[in-house]
Short mmCIF file of C-alpha atoms in Angstrom, two decimals:
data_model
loop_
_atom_site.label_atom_id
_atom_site.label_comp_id
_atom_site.label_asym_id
_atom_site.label_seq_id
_atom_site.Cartn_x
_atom_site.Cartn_y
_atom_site.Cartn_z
CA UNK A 1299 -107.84 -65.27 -33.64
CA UNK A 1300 -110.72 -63.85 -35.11
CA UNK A 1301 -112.62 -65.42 -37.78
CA UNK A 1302 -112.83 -63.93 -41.53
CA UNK A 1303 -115.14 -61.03 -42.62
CA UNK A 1304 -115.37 -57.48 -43.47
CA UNK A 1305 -112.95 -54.94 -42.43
CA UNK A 1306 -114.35 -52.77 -40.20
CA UNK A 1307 -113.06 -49.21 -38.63
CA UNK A 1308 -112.28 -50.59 -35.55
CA UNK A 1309 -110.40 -53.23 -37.52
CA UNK A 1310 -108.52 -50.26 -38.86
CA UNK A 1311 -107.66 -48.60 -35.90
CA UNK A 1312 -106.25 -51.78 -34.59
CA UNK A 1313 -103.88 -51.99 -37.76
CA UNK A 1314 -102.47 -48.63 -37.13
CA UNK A 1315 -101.89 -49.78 -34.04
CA UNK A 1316 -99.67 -52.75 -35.15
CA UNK A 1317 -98.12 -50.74 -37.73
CA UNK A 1318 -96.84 -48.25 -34.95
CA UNK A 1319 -95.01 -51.04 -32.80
CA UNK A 1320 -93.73 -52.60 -36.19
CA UNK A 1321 -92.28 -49.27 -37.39
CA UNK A 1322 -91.00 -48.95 -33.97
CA UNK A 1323 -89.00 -51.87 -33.37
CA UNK A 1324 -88.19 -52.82 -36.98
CA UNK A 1325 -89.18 -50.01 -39.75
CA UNK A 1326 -87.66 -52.48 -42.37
CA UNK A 1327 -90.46 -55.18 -42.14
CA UNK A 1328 -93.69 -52.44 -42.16
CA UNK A 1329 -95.57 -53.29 -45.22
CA UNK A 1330 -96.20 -50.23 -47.02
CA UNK A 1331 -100.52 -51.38 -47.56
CA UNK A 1332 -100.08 -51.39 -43.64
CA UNK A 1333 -98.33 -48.25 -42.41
CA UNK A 1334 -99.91 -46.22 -40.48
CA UNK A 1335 -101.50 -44.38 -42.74
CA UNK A 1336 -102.44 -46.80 -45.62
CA UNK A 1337 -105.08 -48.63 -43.82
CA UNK A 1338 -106.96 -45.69 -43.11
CA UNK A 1339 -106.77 -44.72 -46.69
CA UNK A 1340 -107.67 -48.19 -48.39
CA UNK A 1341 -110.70 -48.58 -45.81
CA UNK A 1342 -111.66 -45.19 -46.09
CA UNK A 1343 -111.85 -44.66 -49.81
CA UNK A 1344 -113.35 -48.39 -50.30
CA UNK A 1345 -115.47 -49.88 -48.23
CA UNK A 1346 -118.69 -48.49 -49.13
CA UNK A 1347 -118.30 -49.33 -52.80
CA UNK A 1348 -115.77 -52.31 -52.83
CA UNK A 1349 -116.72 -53.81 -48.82
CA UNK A 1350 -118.10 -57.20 -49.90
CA UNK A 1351 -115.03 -57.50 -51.63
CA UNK A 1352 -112.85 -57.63 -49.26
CA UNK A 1353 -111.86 -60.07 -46.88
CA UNK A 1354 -109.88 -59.93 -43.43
CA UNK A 1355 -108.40 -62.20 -40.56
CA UNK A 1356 -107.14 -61.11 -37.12
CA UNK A 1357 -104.47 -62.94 -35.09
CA UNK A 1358 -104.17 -61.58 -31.32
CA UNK A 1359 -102.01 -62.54 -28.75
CA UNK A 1360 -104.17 -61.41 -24.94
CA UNK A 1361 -106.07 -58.20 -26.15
CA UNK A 1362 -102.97 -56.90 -28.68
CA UNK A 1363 -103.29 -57.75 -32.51
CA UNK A 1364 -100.60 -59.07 -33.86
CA UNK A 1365 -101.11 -60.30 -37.22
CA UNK A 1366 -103.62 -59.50 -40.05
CA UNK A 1367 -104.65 -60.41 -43.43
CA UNK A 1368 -106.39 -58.20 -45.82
CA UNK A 1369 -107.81 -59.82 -49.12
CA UNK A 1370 -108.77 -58.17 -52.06
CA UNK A 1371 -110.98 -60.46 -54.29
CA UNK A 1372 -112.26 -59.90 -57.90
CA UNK A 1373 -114.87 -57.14 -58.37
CA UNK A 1374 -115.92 -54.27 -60.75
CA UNK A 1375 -114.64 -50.99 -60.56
CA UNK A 1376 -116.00 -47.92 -61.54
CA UNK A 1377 -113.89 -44.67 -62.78
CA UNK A 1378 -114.54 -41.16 -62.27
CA UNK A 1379 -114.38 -41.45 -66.80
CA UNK A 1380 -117.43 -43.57 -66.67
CA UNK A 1381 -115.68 -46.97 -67.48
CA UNK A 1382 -115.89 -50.34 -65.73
CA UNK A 1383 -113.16 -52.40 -65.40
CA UNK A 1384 -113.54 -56.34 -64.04
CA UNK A 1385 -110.58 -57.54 -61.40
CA UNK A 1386 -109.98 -60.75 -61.85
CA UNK A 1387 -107.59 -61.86 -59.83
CA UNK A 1388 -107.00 -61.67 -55.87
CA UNK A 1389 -104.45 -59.61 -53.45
CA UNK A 1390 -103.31 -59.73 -50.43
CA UNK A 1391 -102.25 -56.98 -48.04
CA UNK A 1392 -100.69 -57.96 -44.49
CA UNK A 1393 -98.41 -58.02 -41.64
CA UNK A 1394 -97.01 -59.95 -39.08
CA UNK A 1395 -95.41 -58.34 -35.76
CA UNK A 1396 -91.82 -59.53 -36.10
CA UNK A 1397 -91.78 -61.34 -32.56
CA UNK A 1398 -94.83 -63.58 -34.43
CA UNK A 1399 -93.77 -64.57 -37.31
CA UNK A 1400 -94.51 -68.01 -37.09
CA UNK A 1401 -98.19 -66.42 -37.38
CA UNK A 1402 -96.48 -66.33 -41.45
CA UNK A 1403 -97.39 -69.36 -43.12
CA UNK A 1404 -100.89 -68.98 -41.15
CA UNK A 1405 -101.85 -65.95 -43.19
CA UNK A 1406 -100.55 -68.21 -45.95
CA UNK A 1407 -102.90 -70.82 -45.40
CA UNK A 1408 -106.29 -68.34 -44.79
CA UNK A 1409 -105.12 -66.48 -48.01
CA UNK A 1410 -105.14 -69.62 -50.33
CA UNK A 1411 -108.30 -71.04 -48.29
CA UNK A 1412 -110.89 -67.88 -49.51
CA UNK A 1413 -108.80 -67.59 -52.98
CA UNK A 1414 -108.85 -70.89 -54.19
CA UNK A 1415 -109.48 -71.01 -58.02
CA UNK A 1416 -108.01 -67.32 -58.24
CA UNK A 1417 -104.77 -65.96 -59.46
CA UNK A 1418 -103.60 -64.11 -56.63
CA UNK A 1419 -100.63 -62.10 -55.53
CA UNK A 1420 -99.24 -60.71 -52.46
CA UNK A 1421 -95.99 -58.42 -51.96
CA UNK A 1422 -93.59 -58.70 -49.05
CA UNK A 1423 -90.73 -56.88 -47.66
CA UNK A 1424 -87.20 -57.54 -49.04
CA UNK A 1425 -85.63 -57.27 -45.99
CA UNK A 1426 -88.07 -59.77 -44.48
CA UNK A 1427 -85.70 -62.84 -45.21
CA UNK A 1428 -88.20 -65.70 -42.49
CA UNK A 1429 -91.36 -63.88 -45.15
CA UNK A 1430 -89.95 -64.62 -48.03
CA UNK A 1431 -88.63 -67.86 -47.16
CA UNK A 1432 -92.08 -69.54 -45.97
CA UNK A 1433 -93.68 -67.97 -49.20
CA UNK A 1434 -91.38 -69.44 -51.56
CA UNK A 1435 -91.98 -72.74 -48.79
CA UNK A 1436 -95.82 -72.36 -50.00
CA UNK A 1437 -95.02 -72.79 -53.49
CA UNK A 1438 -94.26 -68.88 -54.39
CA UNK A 1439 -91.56 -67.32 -56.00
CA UNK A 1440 -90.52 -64.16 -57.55
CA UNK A 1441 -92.13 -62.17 -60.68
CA UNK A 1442 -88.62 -61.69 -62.90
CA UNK A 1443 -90.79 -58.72 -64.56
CA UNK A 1444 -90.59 -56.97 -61.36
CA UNK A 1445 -87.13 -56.95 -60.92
CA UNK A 1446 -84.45 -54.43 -61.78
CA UNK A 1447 -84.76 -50.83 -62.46
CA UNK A 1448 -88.06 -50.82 -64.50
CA UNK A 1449 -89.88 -53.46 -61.89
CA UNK A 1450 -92.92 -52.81 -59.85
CA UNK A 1451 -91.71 -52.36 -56.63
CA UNK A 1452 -92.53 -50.00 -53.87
CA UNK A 1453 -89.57 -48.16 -51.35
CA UNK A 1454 -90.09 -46.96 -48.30
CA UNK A 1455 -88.40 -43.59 -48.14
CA UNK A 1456 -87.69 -42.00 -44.72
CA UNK A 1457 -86.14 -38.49 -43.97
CA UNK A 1458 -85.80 -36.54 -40.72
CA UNK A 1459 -86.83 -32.94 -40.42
CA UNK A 1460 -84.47 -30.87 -38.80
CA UNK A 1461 -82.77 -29.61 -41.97
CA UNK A 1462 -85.83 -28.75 -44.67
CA UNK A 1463 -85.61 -26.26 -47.07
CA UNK A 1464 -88.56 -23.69 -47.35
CA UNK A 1465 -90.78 -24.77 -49.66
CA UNK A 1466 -91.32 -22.36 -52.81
CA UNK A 1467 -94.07 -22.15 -55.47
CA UNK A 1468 -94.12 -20.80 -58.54
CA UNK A 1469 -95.42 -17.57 -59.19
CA UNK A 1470 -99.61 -17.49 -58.59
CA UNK A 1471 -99.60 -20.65 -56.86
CA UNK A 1472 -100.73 -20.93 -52.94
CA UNK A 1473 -100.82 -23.88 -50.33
CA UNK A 1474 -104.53 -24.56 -49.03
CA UNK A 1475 -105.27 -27.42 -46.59
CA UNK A 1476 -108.67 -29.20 -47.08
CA UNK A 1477 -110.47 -27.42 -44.29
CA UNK A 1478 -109.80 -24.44 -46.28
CA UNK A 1479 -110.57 -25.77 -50.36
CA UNK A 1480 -113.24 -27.69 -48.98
CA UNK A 1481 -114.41 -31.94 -49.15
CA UNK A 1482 -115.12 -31.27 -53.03
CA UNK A 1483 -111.70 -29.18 -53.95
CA UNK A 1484 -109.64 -31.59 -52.01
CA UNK A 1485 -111.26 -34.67 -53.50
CA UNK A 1486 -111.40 -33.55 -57.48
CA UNK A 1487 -107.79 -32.66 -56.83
CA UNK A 1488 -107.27 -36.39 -56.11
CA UNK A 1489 -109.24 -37.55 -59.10
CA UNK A 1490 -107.51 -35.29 -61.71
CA UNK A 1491 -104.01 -36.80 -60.36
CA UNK A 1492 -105.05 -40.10 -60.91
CA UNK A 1493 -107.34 -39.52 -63.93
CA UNK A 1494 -109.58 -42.38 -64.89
CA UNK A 1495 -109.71 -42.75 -60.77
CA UNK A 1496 -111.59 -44.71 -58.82
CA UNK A 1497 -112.12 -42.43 -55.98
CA UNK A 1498 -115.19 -40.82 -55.53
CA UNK A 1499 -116.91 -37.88 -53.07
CA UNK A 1500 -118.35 -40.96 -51.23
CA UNK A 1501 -114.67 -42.44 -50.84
CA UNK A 1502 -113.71 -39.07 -49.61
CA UNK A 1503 -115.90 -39.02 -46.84
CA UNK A 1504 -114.91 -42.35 -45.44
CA UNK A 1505 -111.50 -40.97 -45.41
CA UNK A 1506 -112.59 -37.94 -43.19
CA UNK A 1507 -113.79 -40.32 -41.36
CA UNK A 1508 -111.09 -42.74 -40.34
CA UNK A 1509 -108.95 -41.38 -37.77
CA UNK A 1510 -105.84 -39.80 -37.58
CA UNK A 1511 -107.54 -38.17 -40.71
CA UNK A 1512 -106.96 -34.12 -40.43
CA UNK A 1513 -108.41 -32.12 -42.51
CA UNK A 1514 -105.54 -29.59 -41.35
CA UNK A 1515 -102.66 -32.06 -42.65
CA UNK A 1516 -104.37 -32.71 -45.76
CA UNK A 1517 -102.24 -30.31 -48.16
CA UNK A 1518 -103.03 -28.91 -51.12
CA UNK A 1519 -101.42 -26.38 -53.70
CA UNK A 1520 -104.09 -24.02 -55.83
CA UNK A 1521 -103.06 -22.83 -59.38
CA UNK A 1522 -103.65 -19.54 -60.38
CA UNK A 1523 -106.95 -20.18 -62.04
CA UNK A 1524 -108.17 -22.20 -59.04
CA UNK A 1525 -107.78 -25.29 -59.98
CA UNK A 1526 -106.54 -27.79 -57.37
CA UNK A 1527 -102.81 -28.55 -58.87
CA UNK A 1528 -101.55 -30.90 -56.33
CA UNK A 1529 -102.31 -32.74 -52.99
CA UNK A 1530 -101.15 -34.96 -50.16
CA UNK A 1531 -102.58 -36.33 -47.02
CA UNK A 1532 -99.95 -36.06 -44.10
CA UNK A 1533 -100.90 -38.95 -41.73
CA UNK A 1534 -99.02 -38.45 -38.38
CA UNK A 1535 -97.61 -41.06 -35.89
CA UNK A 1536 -97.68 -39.75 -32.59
CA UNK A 1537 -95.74 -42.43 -31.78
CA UNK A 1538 -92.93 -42.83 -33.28
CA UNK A 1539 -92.96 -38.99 -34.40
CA UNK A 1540 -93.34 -39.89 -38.02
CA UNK A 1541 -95.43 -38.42 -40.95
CA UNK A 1542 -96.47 -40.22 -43.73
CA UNK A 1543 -96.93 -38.51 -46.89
CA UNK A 1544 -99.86 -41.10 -48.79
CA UNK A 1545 -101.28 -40.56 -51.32
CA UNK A 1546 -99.09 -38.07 -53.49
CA UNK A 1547 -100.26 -36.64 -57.09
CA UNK A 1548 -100.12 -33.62 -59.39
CA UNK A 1549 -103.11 -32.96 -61.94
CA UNK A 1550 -101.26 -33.74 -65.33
CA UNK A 1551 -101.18 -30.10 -66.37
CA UNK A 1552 -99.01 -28.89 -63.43
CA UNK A 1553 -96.26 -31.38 -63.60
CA UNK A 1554 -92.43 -30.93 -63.30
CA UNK A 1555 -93.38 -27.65 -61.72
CA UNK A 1556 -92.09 -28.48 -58.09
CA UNK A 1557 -95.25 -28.99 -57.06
CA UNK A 1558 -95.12 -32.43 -55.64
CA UNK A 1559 -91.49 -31.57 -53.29
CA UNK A 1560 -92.52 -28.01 -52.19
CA UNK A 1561 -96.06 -29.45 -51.14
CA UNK A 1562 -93.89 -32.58 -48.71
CA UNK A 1563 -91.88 -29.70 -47.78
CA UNK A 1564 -94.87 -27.99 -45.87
CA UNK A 1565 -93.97 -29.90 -42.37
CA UNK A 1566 -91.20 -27.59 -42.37
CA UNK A 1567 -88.88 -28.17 -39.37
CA UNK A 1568 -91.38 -30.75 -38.32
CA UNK A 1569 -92.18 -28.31 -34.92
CA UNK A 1570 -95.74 -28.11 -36.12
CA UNK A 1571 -96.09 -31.81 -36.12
CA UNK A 1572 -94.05 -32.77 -33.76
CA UNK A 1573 -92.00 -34.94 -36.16
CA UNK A 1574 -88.85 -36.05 -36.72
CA UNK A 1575 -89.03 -38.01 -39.53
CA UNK A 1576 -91.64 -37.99 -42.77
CA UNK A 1577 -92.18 -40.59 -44.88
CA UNK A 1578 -92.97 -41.53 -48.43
CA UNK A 1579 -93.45 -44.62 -50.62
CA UNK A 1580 -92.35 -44.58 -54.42
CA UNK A 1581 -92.99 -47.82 -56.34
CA UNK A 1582 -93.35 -53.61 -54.92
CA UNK A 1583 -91.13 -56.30 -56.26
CA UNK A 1584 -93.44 -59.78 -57.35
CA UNK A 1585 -93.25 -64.06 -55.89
CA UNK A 1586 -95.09 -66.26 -58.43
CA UNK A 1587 -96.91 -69.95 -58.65
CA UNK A 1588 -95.48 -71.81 -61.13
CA UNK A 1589 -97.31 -74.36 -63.25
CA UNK A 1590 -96.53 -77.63 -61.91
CA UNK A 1591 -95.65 -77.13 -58.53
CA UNK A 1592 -97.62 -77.70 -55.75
CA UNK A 1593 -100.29 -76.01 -53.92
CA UNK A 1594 -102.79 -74.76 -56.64
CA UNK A 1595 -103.71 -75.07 -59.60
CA UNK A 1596 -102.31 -72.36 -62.52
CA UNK A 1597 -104.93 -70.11 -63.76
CA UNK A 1598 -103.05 -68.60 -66.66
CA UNK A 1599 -100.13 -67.06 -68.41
CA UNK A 1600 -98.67 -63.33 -67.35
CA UNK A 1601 -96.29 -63.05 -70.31
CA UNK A 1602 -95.57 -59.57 -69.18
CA UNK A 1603 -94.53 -61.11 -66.21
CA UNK A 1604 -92.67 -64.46 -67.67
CA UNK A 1605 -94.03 -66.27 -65.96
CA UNK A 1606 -96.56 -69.53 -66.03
CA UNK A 1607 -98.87 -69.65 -63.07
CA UNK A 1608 -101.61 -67.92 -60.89
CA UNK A 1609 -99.63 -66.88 -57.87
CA UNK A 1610 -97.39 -64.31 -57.00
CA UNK A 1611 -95.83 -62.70 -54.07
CA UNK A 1612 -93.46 -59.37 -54.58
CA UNK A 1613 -90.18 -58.90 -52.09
CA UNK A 1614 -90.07 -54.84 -52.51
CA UNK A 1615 -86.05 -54.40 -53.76
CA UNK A 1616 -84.40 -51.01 -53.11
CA UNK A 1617 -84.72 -48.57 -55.32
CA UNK A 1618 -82.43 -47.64 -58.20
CA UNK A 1619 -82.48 -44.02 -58.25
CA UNK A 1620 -80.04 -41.44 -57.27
CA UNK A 1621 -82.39 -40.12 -54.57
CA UNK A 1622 -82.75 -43.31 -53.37
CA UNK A 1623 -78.75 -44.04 -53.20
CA UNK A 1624 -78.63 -41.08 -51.17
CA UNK A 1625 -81.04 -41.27 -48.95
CA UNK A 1626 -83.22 -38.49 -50.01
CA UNK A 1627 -86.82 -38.72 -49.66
CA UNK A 1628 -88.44 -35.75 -51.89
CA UNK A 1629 -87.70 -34.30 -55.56
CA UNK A 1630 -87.15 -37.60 -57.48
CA UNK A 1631 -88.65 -37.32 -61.08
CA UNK A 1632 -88.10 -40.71 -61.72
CA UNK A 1633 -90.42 -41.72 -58.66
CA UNK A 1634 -93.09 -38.84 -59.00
CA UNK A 1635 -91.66 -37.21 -55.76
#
């Protein structure tokens, strides 16, 4: 086991390396802030503004990770409008390899040992029954606000590749990749998606950075006047011949255009990639810390959230949409894809 402290790349690349044999053996019980792609993305965007916020422990079994806690603890944010805004509370991203997961209620116990004082949440698989279990065990239980069909939740959408239809624009439009537009096209185009953002050119760079990053999978889809109108980094798993679609966003003015499922369509048939699957994530369920109970001590009300303590940990529910009831992965409105 490795002791606590900063995430580092190699850290990174050892995550994507767990999230490969995760997604490979049980798909259901990959976190989605550690698939393949996501750790890449958090560390690379983050760590040279938000680093000594972050906290991280390793578990290894010989030479091969197998566990890992990633802590997000309160800090200042800057956004690209010029306004700060002050995190209070803690969260915690993770996973355990499924043939560890007594490793569980250690990743408990770090978590609560560098967040003690803190309201702090943490979201977990659904289908992860043991999880859930040794959470609730811990003195967590469920958010009620993030239940049903207007809950925070996040779904793991998977589709495979060898039926896609060609993707179409509208008239004027054009794909680019980000080799093409260029680091400051592709990373404004993020910004105006997510407008007041975070991200920044810095961010951007530690992205390029952070490998399997490539610059030729990072898609983009140019409006008429030049303006970036969408993007999407592909992240692909050599492995299990996946791609991940993460993050996804249209600039405001170019919504419910098609933008968003023409651009996912670009992996066509999947022969360019190698694929057979791509994935996507669209919205994660909440556990909370009641007052009373033992284990902590509350730290406030979430009304929103009905409940009465500081703690929370979210089991991601299936989705409620159509798309979702069928399987589909692209072209939900209700889920921005």
């Amino acid at each position: 086991m490795a002791d606590s402290g900063l995430v580092t790349a190699a850290d990174v690349q050892l995550m994507q390396g767990l999230a490969q044999r995760v997604t490979a053996v049980r798909p259901d019980l990959a976190n989605s802030d550690a698939s393949f792609g996501e750790p890449a993305w958090t560390w690379g965007k983050g760590h040279a503004c938000d680093g000594e916020s972050r906290r991280r422990r390793l578990w290894f079994s010989g030479d091969e990770l197998v566990a890992w806690g990633w802590a997000c603890l309160p800090h200042r944010v800057r956004r690209s409008d010029g306004s700060v805004k002050d995190v209070t509370s803690a969260y915690l991203a993770d996973q355990v390899h499924p043939d560890h997961s007594e490793l569980v209620d250690e990743v408990i116990d770090w978590y609560d040992g560098v967040t003690v004082g803190i309201e702090r949440t943490v979201v977990a698989q659904a289908a992860d029954e043991f999880a859930l279990k040794r959470w609730a065990a811990h003195g967590y239980e469920t958010d009620p606000a993030s239940l049903g069909d207007t809950g925070s939740w996040i779904q793991l959408n998977e589709r495979d590749l060898d039926d896609v239809e060609r993707p179409v624009l509208p008239d004027g439009f054009r794909f680019r990749t980000a080799d093409e537009a260029g680091p400051r096209a592709a990373g404004q185009a993020h910004v105006d998606a997510r407008a007041p953002s975070t991200y920044t050119a810095e961010g951007y760079e530690g992205v390029r950075r952070t490998p399997p990053y490539r610059g030729d999978l990072h898609v983009l889809v140019e409006a008429p006047d030049g303006t970036m109108a969408a993007s999407t980094i592909m992240w692909l798993d050599e492995a299990n011949k996946t791609a991940q679609f993460e993050p996804v966003g249209t600039h405001p003015d170019y919504r419910r255009l098609g933008l968003g499922p023409s651009m996912n369509g670009t992996c066509g048939s999947g022969d360019q990639l190698r694929t057979r699957h791509a994935r996507t994530n669209c919205r994660p369920t909440p556990l909370v810390f009641p007052q009373g109970t033992s284990g902590g001590s509350p730290i406030g009300r979430s009304r929103s959230a009905g409940t009465r303590g500081g703690r929370r940990c979210s089991p991601r529910t299936p989705g409620m949409c159509d798309c979702h009831r069928s399987g589909r992965s692209f072209g939900c409105r209700r889920c921005a894809h």
